[in-house]
């Protein structure tokens, strides 16, 4: 009788144990990676929303604002400057991300400048403690910094 070659049960169990150990070691790093990617994505969404609100104000020659849903942690929207029209954009904040910004939102004039005399800023923080800050100058140009405000 010829003996068959292949893997036996002890070898297969050893492979499963090694894979389990490697997965257990990599899980915390993966959670940090996911939280940091959520922070980057939310920061990018907010940045592009600010740019879109500014460009819509210039294009429509009207004041356009970006305002929080109930608060910035739940999301934000760019309402249409024309009454009765649907919102230009609506965004939802990703889980485990905290967003803080001006309570009344930010309004851009027809010239693309920020309405008011203060520089608005948004603070974004991930559950891992990593933070990002978006500041808008009075000229209406946003700037992202990878640090807290």
Short mmCIF file of N, CA, C and O in Angstrom, two decimals:
data_model
loop_
_atom_site.label_atom_id
_atom_site.label_comp_id
_atom_site.label_asym_id
_atom_site.label_seq_id
_atom_site.Cartn_x
_atom_site.Cartn_y
_atom_site.Cartn_z
N UNK A 1 0.82 -1.16 0.00
CA UNK A 1 0.00 0.00 0.00
C UNK A 1 0.89 1.25 0.00
O UNK A 1 1.81 1.34 0.80
N UNK A 2 0.56 2.18 -0.89
CA UNK A 2 1.34 3.40 -1.01
C UNK A 2 0.78 4.46 -0.07
O UNK A 2 -0.41 4.65 0.03
N UNK A 3 1.66 5.13 0.66
CA UNK A 3 1.25 6.15 1.61
C UNK A 3 0.95 7.45 0.87
O UNK A 3 1.72 7.89 0.04
N UNK A 4 -0.18 8.11 1.20
CA UNK A 4 -0.56 9.37 0.56
C UNK A 4 0.13 10.53 1.27
O UNK A 4 0.26 10.53 2.49
N UNK A 5 0.53 11.53 0.50
CA UNK A 5 1.16 12.71 1.10
C UNK A 5 0.11 13.80 1.27
O UNK A 5 -0.88 13.85 0.56
N UNK A 6 0.35 14.69 2.21
CA UNK A 6 -0.57 15.80 2.46
C UNK A 6 -0.42 16.29 3.89
O UNK A 6 0.50 15.89 4.61
N UNK A 7 -1.32 17.12 4.29
CA UNK A 7 -1.29 17.66 5.64
C UNK A 7 -2.20 16.86 6.54
O UNK A 7 -3.30 16.50 6.17
N UNK A 8 -1.75 16.67 7.75
CA UNK A 8 -2.56 15.97 8.73
C UNK A 8 -3.27 16.95 9.63
O UNK A 8 -3.11 18.18 9.54
N UNK A 9 -4.09 16.44 10.53
CA UNK A 9 -4.86 17.28 11.45
C UNK A 9 -3.97 18.13 12.35
O UNK A 9 -4.24 19.33 12.53
N UNK A 10 -2.87 17.60 12.91
CA UNK A 10 -2.03 18.46 13.77
C UNK A 10 -1.41 19.65 13.02
O UNK A 10 -1.34 20.76 13.56
N UNK A 11 -1.00 19.44 11.80
CA UNK A 11 -0.43 20.54 11.03
C UNK A 11 -1.48 21.61 10.74
O UNK A 11 -1.23 22.81 10.82
N UNK A 12 -2.70 21.19 10.37
CA UNK A 12 -3.77 22.13 10.08
C UNK A 12 -4.15 22.93 11.33
O UNK A 12 -4.40 24.13 11.27
N UNK A 13 -4.21 22.29 12.48
CA UNK A 13 -4.52 22.98 13.73
C UNK A 13 -3.44 24.02 14.05
O UNK A 13 -3.74 25.10 14.56
N UNK A 14 -2.20 23.68 13.80
CA UNK A 14 -1.10 24.61 14.06
C UNK A 14 -1.23 25.85 13.17
O UNK A 14 -1.02 26.98 13.65
N UNK A 15 -1.61 25.70 11.93
CA UNK A 15 -1.81 26.83 11.03
C UNK A 15 -2.95 27.71 11.53
O UNK A 15 -2.86 28.94 11.55
N UNK A 16 -4.04 27.10 11.97
CA UNK A 16 -5.18 27.86 12.49
C UNK A 16 -4.78 28.64 13.74
O UNK A 16 -5.15 29.81 13.91
N UNK A 17 -4.00 28.05 14.62
CA UNK A 17 -3.54 28.73 15.84
C UNK A 17 -2.65 29.92 15.48
O UNK A 17 -2.80 31.02 16.03
N UNK A 18 -1.74 29.75 14.55
CA UNK A 18 -0.84 30.84 14.14
C UNK A 18 -1.64 31.99 13.51
O UNK A 18 -1.41 33.17 13.81
N UNK A 19 -2.60 31.69 12.67
CA UNK A 19 -3.44 32.72 12.05
C UNK A 19 -4.24 33.45 13.12
O UNK A 19 -4.39 34.68 13.08
N UNK A 20 -4.77 32.73 14.10
CA UNK A 20 -5.52 33.35 15.20
C UNK A 20 -4.65 34.32 16.00
O UNK A 20 -5.10 35.41 16.39
N UNK A 21 -3.42 33.93 16.29
CA UNK A 21 -2.50 34.80 17.05
C UNK A 21 -2.19 36.06 16.25
O UNK A 21 -2.20 37.17 16.78
N UNK A 22 -1.91 35.91 14.97
CA UNK A 22 -1.61 37.07 14.13
C UNK A 22 -2.81 38.01 14.02
O UNK A 22 -2.66 39.24 14.05
N UNK A 23 -4.02 37.46 13.92
CA UNK A 23 -5.22 38.29 13.86
C UNK A 23 -5.44 39.04 15.16
O UNK A 23 -5.82 40.22 15.17
N UNK A 24 -5.18 38.39 16.29
CA UNK A 24 -5.35 39.05 17.59
C UNK A 24 -4.34 40.19 17.77
O UNK A 24 -4.66 41.22 18.37
N UNK A 25 -3.14 40.02 17.24
CA UNK A 25 -2.13 41.09 17.33
C UNK A 25 -2.46 42.26 16.41
O UNK A 25 -2.16 43.41 16.72
N UNK A 26 -3.09 41.99 15.27
CA UNK A 26 -3.36 43.04 14.29
C UNK A 26 -4.66 43.78 14.49
O UNK A 26 -4.85 44.86 13.94
N UNK A 27 -5.58 43.28 15.31
CA UNK A 27 -6.89 43.90 15.48
C UNK A 27 -6.82 45.32 16.05
O UNK A 27 -7.49 46.21 15.53
N UNK A 28 -6.05 45.60 17.12
CA UNK A 28 -6.01 46.98 17.63
C UNK A 28 -5.46 47.97 16.62
O UNK A 28 -5.97 49.09 16.49
N UNK A 29 -4.45 47.58 15.88
CA UNK A 29 -3.88 48.47 14.87
C UNK A 29 -4.90 48.73 13.77
O UNK A 29 -4.98 49.85 13.24
N UNK A 30 -5.69 47.75 13.44
CA UNK A 30 -6.71 47.91 12.40
C UNK A 30 -7.80 48.87 12.87
O UNK A 30 -8.29 49.68 12.09
N UNK A 31 -8.17 48.81 14.15
CA UNK A 31 -9.18 49.72 14.69
C UNK A 31 -8.69 51.17 14.65
O UNK A 31 -9.45 52.08 14.31
N UNK A 32 -7.43 51.40 14.99
CA UNK A 32 -6.85 52.75 14.90
C UNK A 32 -6.83 53.22 13.45
O UNK A 32 -7.14 54.38 13.16
N UNK A 33 -6.47 52.33 12.54
CA UNK A 33 -6.43 52.67 11.13
C UNK A 33 -7.81 53.09 10.63
O UNK A 33 -7.96 54.09 9.93
N UNK A 34 -8.84 52.33 11.01
CA UNK A 34 -10.21 52.64 10.58
C UNK A 34 -10.66 53.99 11.14
O UNK A 34 -11.23 54.82 10.42
N UNK A 35 -10.39 54.25 12.42
CA UNK A 35 -10.78 55.53 13.03
C UNK A 35 -10.06 56.70 12.36
O UNK A 35 -10.68 57.75 12.10
N UNK A 36 -8.79 56.54 12.04
CA UNK A 36 -8.04 57.61 11.37
C UNK A 36 -8.54 57.85 9.95
O UNK A 36 -8.61 58.99 9.49
N UNK A 37 -8.93 56.79 9.26
CA UNK A 37 -9.48 56.95 7.91
C UNK A 37 -10.84 57.65 7.96
O UNK A 37 -11.15 58.47 7.10
N UNK A 38 -11.64 57.36 8.98
CA UNK A 38 -12.92 58.05 9.14
C UNK A 38 -12.69 59.54 9.39
O UNK A 38 -13.44 60.38 8.88
N UNK A 39 -11.67 59.86 10.17
CA UNK A 39 -11.35 61.27 10.43
C UNK A 39 -10.95 61.97 9.13
O UNK A 39 -11.43 63.06 8.83
N UNK A 40 -10.09 61.33 8.35
CA UNK A 40 -9.66 61.92 7.08
C UNK A 40 -10.84 62.09 6.12
O UNK A 40 -10.96 63.12 5.44
N UNK A 41 -11.72 61.10 6.05
CA UNK A 41 -12.87 61.18 5.15
C UNK A 41 -13.83 62.28 5.57
O UNK A 41 -14.31 63.04 4.73
N UNK A 42 -14.11 62.38 6.86
CA UNK A 42 -15.02 63.42 7.34
C UNK A 42 -14.42 64.79 7.13
O UNK A 42 -15.10 65.74 6.71
N UNK A 43 -13.12 64.93 7.37
CA UNK A 43 -12.43 66.20 7.15
C UNK A 43 -12.49 66.59 5.68
O UNK A 43 -12.75 67.74 5.34
N UNK A 44 -12.29 65.62 4.81
CA UNK A 44 -12.35 65.89 3.37
C UNK A 44 -13.76 66.28 2.94
O UNK A 44 -13.94 67.21 2.14
N UNK A 45 -14.77 65.59 3.47
CA UNK A 45 -16.16 65.93 3.15
C UNK A 45 -16.50 67.35 3.59
O UNK A 45 -17.14 68.10 2.84
N UNK A 46 -16.09 67.72 4.79
CA UNK A 46 -16.38 69.06 5.29
C UNK A 46 -15.65 70.12 4.47
O UNK A 46 -16.21 71.16 4.13
N UNK A 47 -14.40 69.85 4.14
CA UNK A 47 -13.60 70.78 3.33
C UNK A 47 -14.26 71.01 1.97
O UNK A 47 -14.43 72.16 1.54
N UNK A 48 -14.67 69.94 1.30
CA UNK A 48 -15.29 70.10 -0.02
C UNK A 48 -16.67 70.75 0.09
O UNK A 48 -17.08 71.47 -0.81
N UNK A 49 -17.37 70.50 1.20
CA UNK A 49 -18.67 71.17 1.42
C UNK A 49 -18.48 72.68 1.55
O UNK A 49 -19.28 73.46 1.02
N UNK A 50 -17.44 73.08 2.25
CA UNK A 50 -17.15 74.51 2.41
C UNK A 50 -16.83 75.12 1.04
O UNK A 50 -17.35 76.18 0.69
N UNK A 51 -16.00 74.43 0.28
CA UNK A 51 -15.66 74.93 -1.07
C UNK A 51 -16.90 75.01 -1.96
O UNK A 51 -17.08 75.96 -2.72
N UNK A 52 -17.78 74.00 -1.85
CA UNK A 52 -18.99 74.00 -2.68
C UNK A 52 -19.92 75.14 -2.29
O UNK A 52 -20.47 75.82 -3.16
N UNK A 53 -20.10 75.37 -0.99
CA UNK A 53 -20.97 76.48 -0.55
C UNK A 53 -20.42 77.81 -1.04
O UNK A 53 -21.18 78.67 -1.51
N UNK A 54 -19.11 77.98 -0.98
CA UNK A 54 -18.49 79.22 -1.45
C UNK A 54 -18.68 79.39 -2.95
O UNK A 54 -19.04 80.46 -3.43
N UNK A 55 -18.46 78.33 -3.71
CA UNK A 55 -18.59 78.45 -5.17
C UNK A 55 -20.05 78.65 -5.59
O UNK A 55 -20.32 79.36 -6.55
N UNK A 56 -20.99 78.03 -4.86
CA UNK A 56 -22.41 78.26 -5.15
C UNK A 56 -22.79 79.71 -4.88
O UNK A 56 -23.59 80.28 -5.62
N UNK A 57 -22.24 80.30 -3.82
CA UNK A 57 -22.53 81.70 -3.52
C UNK A 57 -22.04 82.61 -4.65
O UNK A 57 -22.74 83.54 -5.06
N UNK A 58 -20.86 82.32 -5.16
CA UNK A 58 -20.31 83.13 -6.27
C UNK A 58 -21.13 82.90 -7.54
O UNK A 58 -21.49 83.84 -8.24
N UNK A 59 -21.43 81.63 -7.82
CA UNK A 59 -22.16 81.29 -9.05
C UNK A 59 -23.57 81.88 -9.06
O UNK A 59 -24.01 82.42 -10.07
N UNK A 60 -24.27 81.78 -7.94
CA UNK A 60 -25.66 82.24 -7.87
C UNK A 60 -25.79 83.72 -7.54
O UNK A 60 -26.88 84.27 -7.60
N UNK A 61 -24.67 84.34 -7.15
CA UNK A 61 -24.66 85.75 -6.77
C UNK A 61 -25.64 86.00 -5.60
O UNK A 61 -26.36 86.98 -5.58
N UNK A 62 -25.64 85.05 -4.65
CA UNK A 62 -26.49 85.12 -3.47
C UNK A 62 -25.71 84.57 -2.27
O UNK A 62 -24.74 83.83 -2.45
N UNK A 63 -26.17 84.91 -1.08
CA UNK A 63 -25.58 84.32 0.12
C UNK A 63 -25.94 82.83 0.18
O UNK A 63 -27.09 82.46 -0.03
N UNK A 64 -24.94 82.00 0.45
CA UNK A 64 -25.15 80.56 0.62
C UNK A 64 -24.46 80.16 1.91
O UNK A 64 -23.36 80.61 2.21
N UNK A 65 -25.12 79.30 2.68
CA UNK A 65 -24.57 78.91 3.97
C UNK A 65 -24.37 77.40 4.04
O UNK A 65 -24.92 76.64 3.27
N UNK A 66 -23.52 77.02 4.98
CA UNK A 66 -23.36 75.62 5.35
C UNK A 66 -23.73 75.58 6.83
O UNK A 66 -23.21 76.37 7.61
N UNK A 67 -24.68 74.73 7.17
CA UNK A 67 -25.19 74.74 8.54
C UNK A 67 -25.29 73.31 9.08
O UNK A 67 -25.44 72.35 8.32
N UNK A 68 -25.21 73.19 10.42
CA UNK A 68 -25.31 71.85 11.01
C UNK A 68 -26.72 71.30 10.89
O UNK A 68 -27.69 72.06 10.81
N UNK A 69 -26.84 69.97 10.89
CA UNK A 69 -28.16 69.35 11.02
C UNK A 69 -28.60 69.73 12.44
O UNK A 69 -28.52 70.86 12.76
N UNK A 70 -28.93 68.87 13.30
CA UNK A 70 -29.25 69.30 14.67
C UNK A 70 -28.01 69.84 15.37
O UNK A 70 -28.06 70.82 16.09
N UNK A 71 -26.86 69.20 15.15
CA UNK A 71 -25.56 69.71 15.57
C UNK A 71 -24.52 69.15 14.61
O UNK A 71 -24.83 68.30 13.79
N UNK A 72 -23.29 69.62 14.70
CA UNK A 72 -22.27 69.21 13.73
C UNK A 72 -21.94 67.72 13.84
O UNK A 72 -21.49 67.11 12.88
N UNK A 73 -22.14 67.11 15.01
CA UNK A 73 -21.84 65.69 15.18
C UNK A 73 -22.77 64.79 14.38
O UNK A 73 -22.42 63.67 14.06
N UNK A 74 -23.97 65.27 14.09
CA UNK A 74 -24.90 64.44 13.31
C UNK A 74 -24.75 64.67 11.81
O UNK A 74 -25.14 63.82 11.03
N UNK A 75 -24.20 65.81 11.41
CA UNK A 75 -24.01 66.10 9.99
C UNK A 75 -24.24 67.56 9.68
O UNK A 75 -24.43 68.39 10.59
N UNK A 76 -24.24 67.89 8.39
CA UNK A 76 -24.42 69.27 7.96
C UNK A 76 -25.06 69.29 6.58
O UNK A 76 -25.14 68.26 5.91
N UNK A 77 -25.52 70.47 6.19
CA UNK A 77 -26.15 70.59 4.87
C UNK A 77 -25.84 71.96 4.28
O UNK A 77 -25.44 72.88 4.97
N UNK A 78 -26.05 72.03 2.97
CA UNK A 78 -25.95 73.31 2.25
C UNK A 78 -27.36 73.56 1.72
O UNK A 78 -27.75 73.03 0.69
N UNK A 79 -28.15 74.34 2.47
CA UNK A 79 -29.52 74.61 2.01
C UNK A 79 -29.52 75.48 0.76
O UNK A 79 -28.62 76.29 0.55
N UNK A 80 -30.53 75.31 -0.06
CA UNK A 80 -30.64 76.13 -1.27
C UNK A 80 -30.96 77.57 -0.88
O UNK A 80 -31.77 77.81 0.00
N UNK A 81 -30.32 78.53 -1.54
CA UNK A 81 -30.64 79.92 -1.24
C UNK A 81 -32.01 80.35 -1.77
O UNK A 81 -32.54 81.38 -1.37
N UNK A 82 -32.57 79.56 -2.66
CA UNK A 82 -33.90 79.85 -3.21
C UNK A 82 -34.95 79.09 -2.40
O UNK A 82 -34.87 77.88 -2.25
N UNK A 83 -35.95 79.80 -1.92
CA UNK A 83 -37.00 79.18 -1.11
C UNK A 83 -37.74 78.12 -1.92
O UNK A 83 -38.00 78.28 -3.11
N UNK A 84 -38.04 77.03 -1.25
CA UNK A 84 -38.82 75.96 -1.89
C UNK A 84 -37.99 74.94 -2.64
O UNK A 84 -38.52 73.92 -3.06
N UNK A 85 -36.72 75.18 -2.85
CA UNK A 85 -35.87 74.21 -3.54
C UNK A 85 -35.23 73.27 -2.53
O UNK A 85 -35.00 73.65 -1.39
N UNK A 86 -34.90 72.05 -2.95
CA UNK A 86 -34.24 71.12 -2.01
C UNK A 86 -32.81 71.58 -1.70
O UNK A 86 -32.22 72.39 -2.41
N UNK A 87 -32.28 71.03 -0.64
CA UNK A 87 -30.91 71.36 -0.23
C UNK A 87 -29.92 70.99 -1.33
O UNK A 87 -30.12 70.02 -2.07
N UNK A 88 -28.85 71.77 -1.45
CA UNK A 88 -27.83 71.50 -2.46
C UNK A 88 -27.04 70.24 -2.12
O UNK A 88 -26.61 69.50 -3.00
N UNK A 89 -26.81 70.02 -0.81
CA UNK A 89 -26.08 68.83 -0.37
C UNK A 89 -26.39 68.56 1.09
O UNK A 89 -26.61 69.50 1.86
N UNK A 90 -26.38 67.28 1.45
CA UNK A 90 -26.59 66.86 2.84
C UNK A 90 -25.52 65.81 3.16
O UNK A 90 -25.30 64.89 2.38
N UNK A 91 -24.86 65.97 4.31
CA UNK A 91 -23.79 65.04 4.72
C UNK A 91 -24.08 64.52 6.11
O UNK A 91 -24.62 65.23 6.95
N UNK A 92 -23.67 63.29 6.38
CA UNK A 92 -23.82 62.67 7.69
C UNK A 92 -22.41 62.40 8.23
O UNK A 92 -21.54 61.92 7.50
N UNK A 93 -22.20 62.72 9.49
CA UNK A 93 -20.90 62.48 10.11
C UNK A 93 -20.70 60.99 10.36
O UNK A 93 -21.63 60.29 10.72
N UNK A 94 -19.50 60.51 10.15
CA UNK A 94 -19.19 59.09 10.34
C UNK A 94 -19.12 58.75 11.83
O UNK A 94 -18.85 59.61 12.66
N UNK A 95 -19.34 57.47 12.17
CA UNK A 95 -19.29 57.07 13.58
C UNK A 95 -17.90 57.30 14.18
O UNK A 95 -16.90 57.26 13.49
N UNK A 96 -17.86 57.52 15.47
CA UNK A 96 -16.65 57.72 16.28
C UNK A 96 -15.87 58.99 15.91
O UNK A 96 -14.71 59.12 16.24
N UNK A 97 -16.52 59.94 15.23
CA UNK A 97 -15.91 61.22 14.89
C UNK A 97 -16.72 62.33 15.55
O UNK A 97 -17.94 62.35 15.44
N UNK A 98 -16.04 63.24 16.24
CA UNK A 98 -16.68 64.38 16.87
C UNK A 98 -16.34 65.63 16.07
O UNK A 98 -15.17 65.89 15.81
N UNK A 99 -17.37 66.39 15.69
CA UNK A 99 -17.18 67.61 14.91
C UNK A 99 -17.74 68.78 15.71
O UNK A 99 -18.85 68.72 16.21
N UNK A 100 -16.95 69.84 15.83
CA UNK A 100 -17.40 71.06 16.50
C UNK A 100 -17.15 72.23 15.56
O UNK A 100 -16.10 72.33 14.94
N UNK A 101 -18.15 73.10 15.45
CA UNK A 101 -18.03 74.26 14.57
C UNK A 101 -18.94 75.37 15.05
O UNK A 101 -19.59 75.25 16.09
N UNK A 102 -19.02 76.45 14.28
CA UNK A 102 -19.89 77.56 14.67
C UNK A 102 -21.35 77.10 14.75
O UNK A 102 -21.85 76.46 13.83
N UNK A 103 -22.01 77.42 15.86
CA UNK A 103 -23.38 76.94 16.09
C UNK A 103 -24.34 77.40 15.00
O UNK A 103 -25.24 76.66 14.61
N UNK A 104 -24.15 78.61 14.50
CA UNK A 104 -25.06 79.15 13.47
C UNK A 104 -24.64 78.75 12.06
O UNK A 104 -25.35 79.06 11.10
N UNK A 105 -23.53 78.09 11.91
CA UNK A 105 -23.04 77.74 10.58
C UNK A 105 -22.18 78.85 10.00
O UNK A 105 -21.79 79.79 10.70
N UNK A 106 -21.88 78.73 8.73
CA UNK A 106 -21.03 79.72 8.02
C UNK A 106 -21.78 80.16 6.77
O UNK A 106 -22.29 79.33 6.02
N UNK A 107 -21.83 81.46 6.57
CA UNK A 107 -22.50 82.01 5.38
C UNK A 107 -21.47 82.71 4.50
O UNK A 107 -20.64 83.48 4.99
N UNK A 108 -21.54 82.41 3.20
CA UNK A 108 -20.67 83.04 2.22
C UNK A 108 -21.47 84.06 1.43
O UNK A 108 -22.60 83.81 1.03
N UNK A 109 -20.86 85.21 1.18
CA UNK A 109 -21.52 86.26 0.41
C UNK A 109 -21.36 85.98 -1.09
O UNK A 109 -20.63 85.07 -1.49
N UNK A 110 -21.99 86.79 -1.90
CA UNK A 110 -21.91 86.63 -3.36
C UNK A 110 -20.49 86.82 -3.86
O UNK A 110 -20.15 86.35 -4.95
N UNK A 111 -19.65 87.48 -3.09
CA UNK A 111 -18.25 87.66 -3.47
C UNK A 111 -17.37 86.49 -3.02
O UNK A 111 -16.17 86.47 -3.29
N UNK A 112 -17.96 85.52 -2.32
CA UNK A 112 -17.20 84.36 -1.86
C UNK A 112 -16.54 84.57 -0.52
O UNK A 112 -15.80 83.72 -0.05
N UNK A 113 -16.82 85.69 0.13
CA UNK A 113 -16.22 85.99 1.43
C UNK A 113 -17.13 85.49 2.55
O UNK A 113 -18.31 85.29 2.36
N UNK A 114 -16.54 85.32 3.73
CA UNK A 114 -17.32 84.90 4.89
C UNK A 114 -18.08 86.09 5.43
O UNK A 114 -17.54 87.18 5.57
N UNK A 115 -19.37 85.87 5.70
CA UNK A 115 -20.20 86.94 6.26
C UNK A 115 -19.88 87.03 7.75
O UNK A 115 -19.92 86.04 8.47
N UNK A 116 -19.57 88.21 8.22
CA UNK A 116 -19.21 88.41 9.62
C UNK A 116 -17.77 88.85 9.75
O UNK A 116 -17.06 89.04 8.75
N UNK A 117 -17.33 89.01 10.99
CA UNK A 117 -15.97 89.51 11.20
C UNK A 117 -15.09 88.53 11.97
O UNK A 117 -14.04 88.88 12.48
N UNK A 118 -15.51 87.26 12.07
CA UNK A 118 -14.71 86.25 12.76
C UNK A 118 -14.32 85.15 11.78
O UNK A 118 -15.06 84.85 10.85
N UNK A 119 -13.15 84.58 11.99
CA UNK A 119 -12.70 83.45 11.17
C UNK A 119 -13.30 82.17 11.72
O UNK A 119 -12.92 81.72 12.80
N UNK A 120 -14.24 81.54 11.01
CA UNK A 120 -14.83 80.29 11.51
C UNK A 120 -13.80 79.16 11.49
O UNK A 120 -12.89 79.15 10.65
N UNK A 121 -13.97 78.22 12.41
CA UNK A 121 -13.10 77.05 12.41
C UNK A 121 -13.90 75.83 12.87
O UNK A 121 -14.86 75.94 13.61
N UNK A 122 -13.47 74.67 12.38
CA UNK A 122 -14.10 73.40 12.70
C UNK A 122 -13.05 72.48 13.30
O UNK A 122 -11.95 72.35 12.75
N UNK A 123 -13.39 71.85 14.40
CA UNK A 123 -12.50 70.91 15.05
C UNK A 123 -13.07 69.51 14.89
O UNK A 123 -14.22 69.26 15.23
N UNK A 124 -12.26 68.59 14.35
CA UNK A 124 -12.67 67.21 14.14
C UNK A 124 -11.77 66.32 14.97
O UNK A 124 -10.54 66.46 14.91
N UNK A 125 -12.36 65.41 15.74
CA UNK A 125 -11.59 64.53 16.61
C UNK A 125 -12.07 63.09 16.46
O UNK A 125 -13.28 62.84 16.49
N UNK A 126 -11.12 62.17 16.32
CA UNK A 126 -11.45 60.75 16.23
C UNK A 126 -11.45 60.13 17.62
O UNK A 126 -10.91 60.71 18.57
N UNK A 127 -12.02 58.95 17.74
CA UNK A 127 -12.06 58.26 19.03
C UNK A 127 -10.66 57.89 19.52
O UNK A 127 -10.46 57.66 20.70
N UNK A 128 -9.70 57.85 18.61
CA UNK A 128 -8.32 57.53 18.99
C UNK A 128 -7.58 58.74 19.56
O UNK A 128 -6.48 58.61 20.05
N UNK A 129 -8.20 59.92 19.48
CA UNK A 129 -7.55 61.13 19.99
C UNK A 129 -6.90 61.96 18.90
O UNK A 129 -6.51 63.10 19.14
N UNK A 130 -6.78 61.41 17.71
CA UNK A 130 -6.20 62.16 16.59
C UNK A 130 -7.19 63.25 16.18
O UNK A 130 -8.39 63.05 16.22
N UNK A 131 -6.66 64.42 15.81
CA UNK A 131 -7.53 65.55 15.52
C UNK A 131 -7.14 66.23 14.21
O UNK A 131 -6.04 66.05 13.70
N UNK A 132 -8.08 67.03 13.71
CA UNK A 132 -7.88 67.82 12.50
C UNK A 132 -8.62 69.13 12.70
O UNK A 132 -9.61 69.19 13.42
N UNK A 133 -8.13 70.19 12.07
CA UNK A 133 -8.75 71.50 12.22
C UNK A 133 -8.91 72.13 10.83
O UNK A 133 -7.99 72.12 10.02
N UNK A 134 -10.10 72.67 10.57
CA UNK A 134 -10.35 73.39 9.33
C UNK A 134 -10.66 74.83 9.70
O UNK A 134 -11.62 75.09 10.43
N UNK A 135 -9.84 75.74 9.22
CA UNK A 135 -10.03 77.17 9.47
C UNK A 135 -10.40 77.84 8.15
O UNK A 135 -9.84 77.52 7.11
N UNK A 136 -11.32 78.81 8.23
CA UNK A 136 -11.73 79.56 7.05
C UNK A 136 -11.33 81.01 7.27
O UNK A 136 -11.72 81.61 8.27
N UNK A 137 -10.54 81.56 6.34
CA UNK A 137 -10.20 82.98 6.48
C UNK A 137 -11.37 83.83 6.00
O UNK A 137 -12.33 83.34 5.42
N UNK A 138 -11.31 85.12 6.27
CA UNK A 138 -12.42 86.00 5.91
C UNK A 138 -12.62 86.09 4.40
O UNK A 138 -13.69 86.47 3.94
N UNK A 139 -11.60 85.73 3.63
CA UNK A 139 -11.73 85.69 2.18
C UNK A 139 -12.51 84.47 1.70
O UNK A 139 -12.82 84.35 0.53
N UNK A 140 -12.81 83.55 2.63
CA UNK A 140 -13.61 82.38 2.29
C UNK A 140 -12.81 81.14 1.95
O UNK A 140 -13.38 80.11 1.61
N UNK A 141 -11.48 81.20 2.06
CA UNK A 141 -10.65 80.05 1.70
C UNK A 141 -10.41 79.15 2.93
O UNK A 141 -9.88 79.62 3.93
N UNK A 142 -10.80 77.87 2.84
CA UNK A 142 -10.57 76.96 3.95
C UNK A 142 -9.14 76.40 3.94
O UNK A 142 -8.50 76.35 2.89
N UNK A 143 -8.66 76.05 5.11
CA UNK A 143 -7.32 75.51 5.26
C UNK A 143 -7.40 74.36 6.28
O UNK A 143 -7.91 74.53 7.37
N UNK A 144 -6.90 73.18 5.90
CA UNK A 144 -6.93 72.00 6.80
C UNK A 144 -5.57 71.85 7.46
O UNK A 144 -4.53 71.93 6.79
N UNK A 145 -5.58 71.63 8.78
CA UNK A 145 -4.36 71.38 9.53
C UNK A 145 -4.52 70.07 10.28
O UNK A 145 -5.57 69.83 10.86
N UNK A 146 -3.50 69.23 10.29
CA UNK A 146 -3.62 67.91 10.96
C UNK A 146 -3.40 67.97 12.46
O UNK A 146 -2.87 67.05 13.05
N UNK A 147 -3.79 69.07 13.08
CA UNK A 147 -3.67 69.24 14.52
C UNK A 147 -5.00 69.75 15.07
O UNK A 147 -5.86 70.17 14.32
N UNK A 148 -5.14 69.75 16.36
CA UNK A 148 -6.37 70.27 16.96
C UNK A 148 -6.37 71.80 16.89
O UNK A 148 -5.32 72.42 16.78
N UNK A 149 -7.55 72.39 16.93
CA UNK A 149 -7.68 73.85 16.82
C UNK A 149 -7.21 74.54 18.10
O UNK A 149 -7.35 74.08 19.16
#
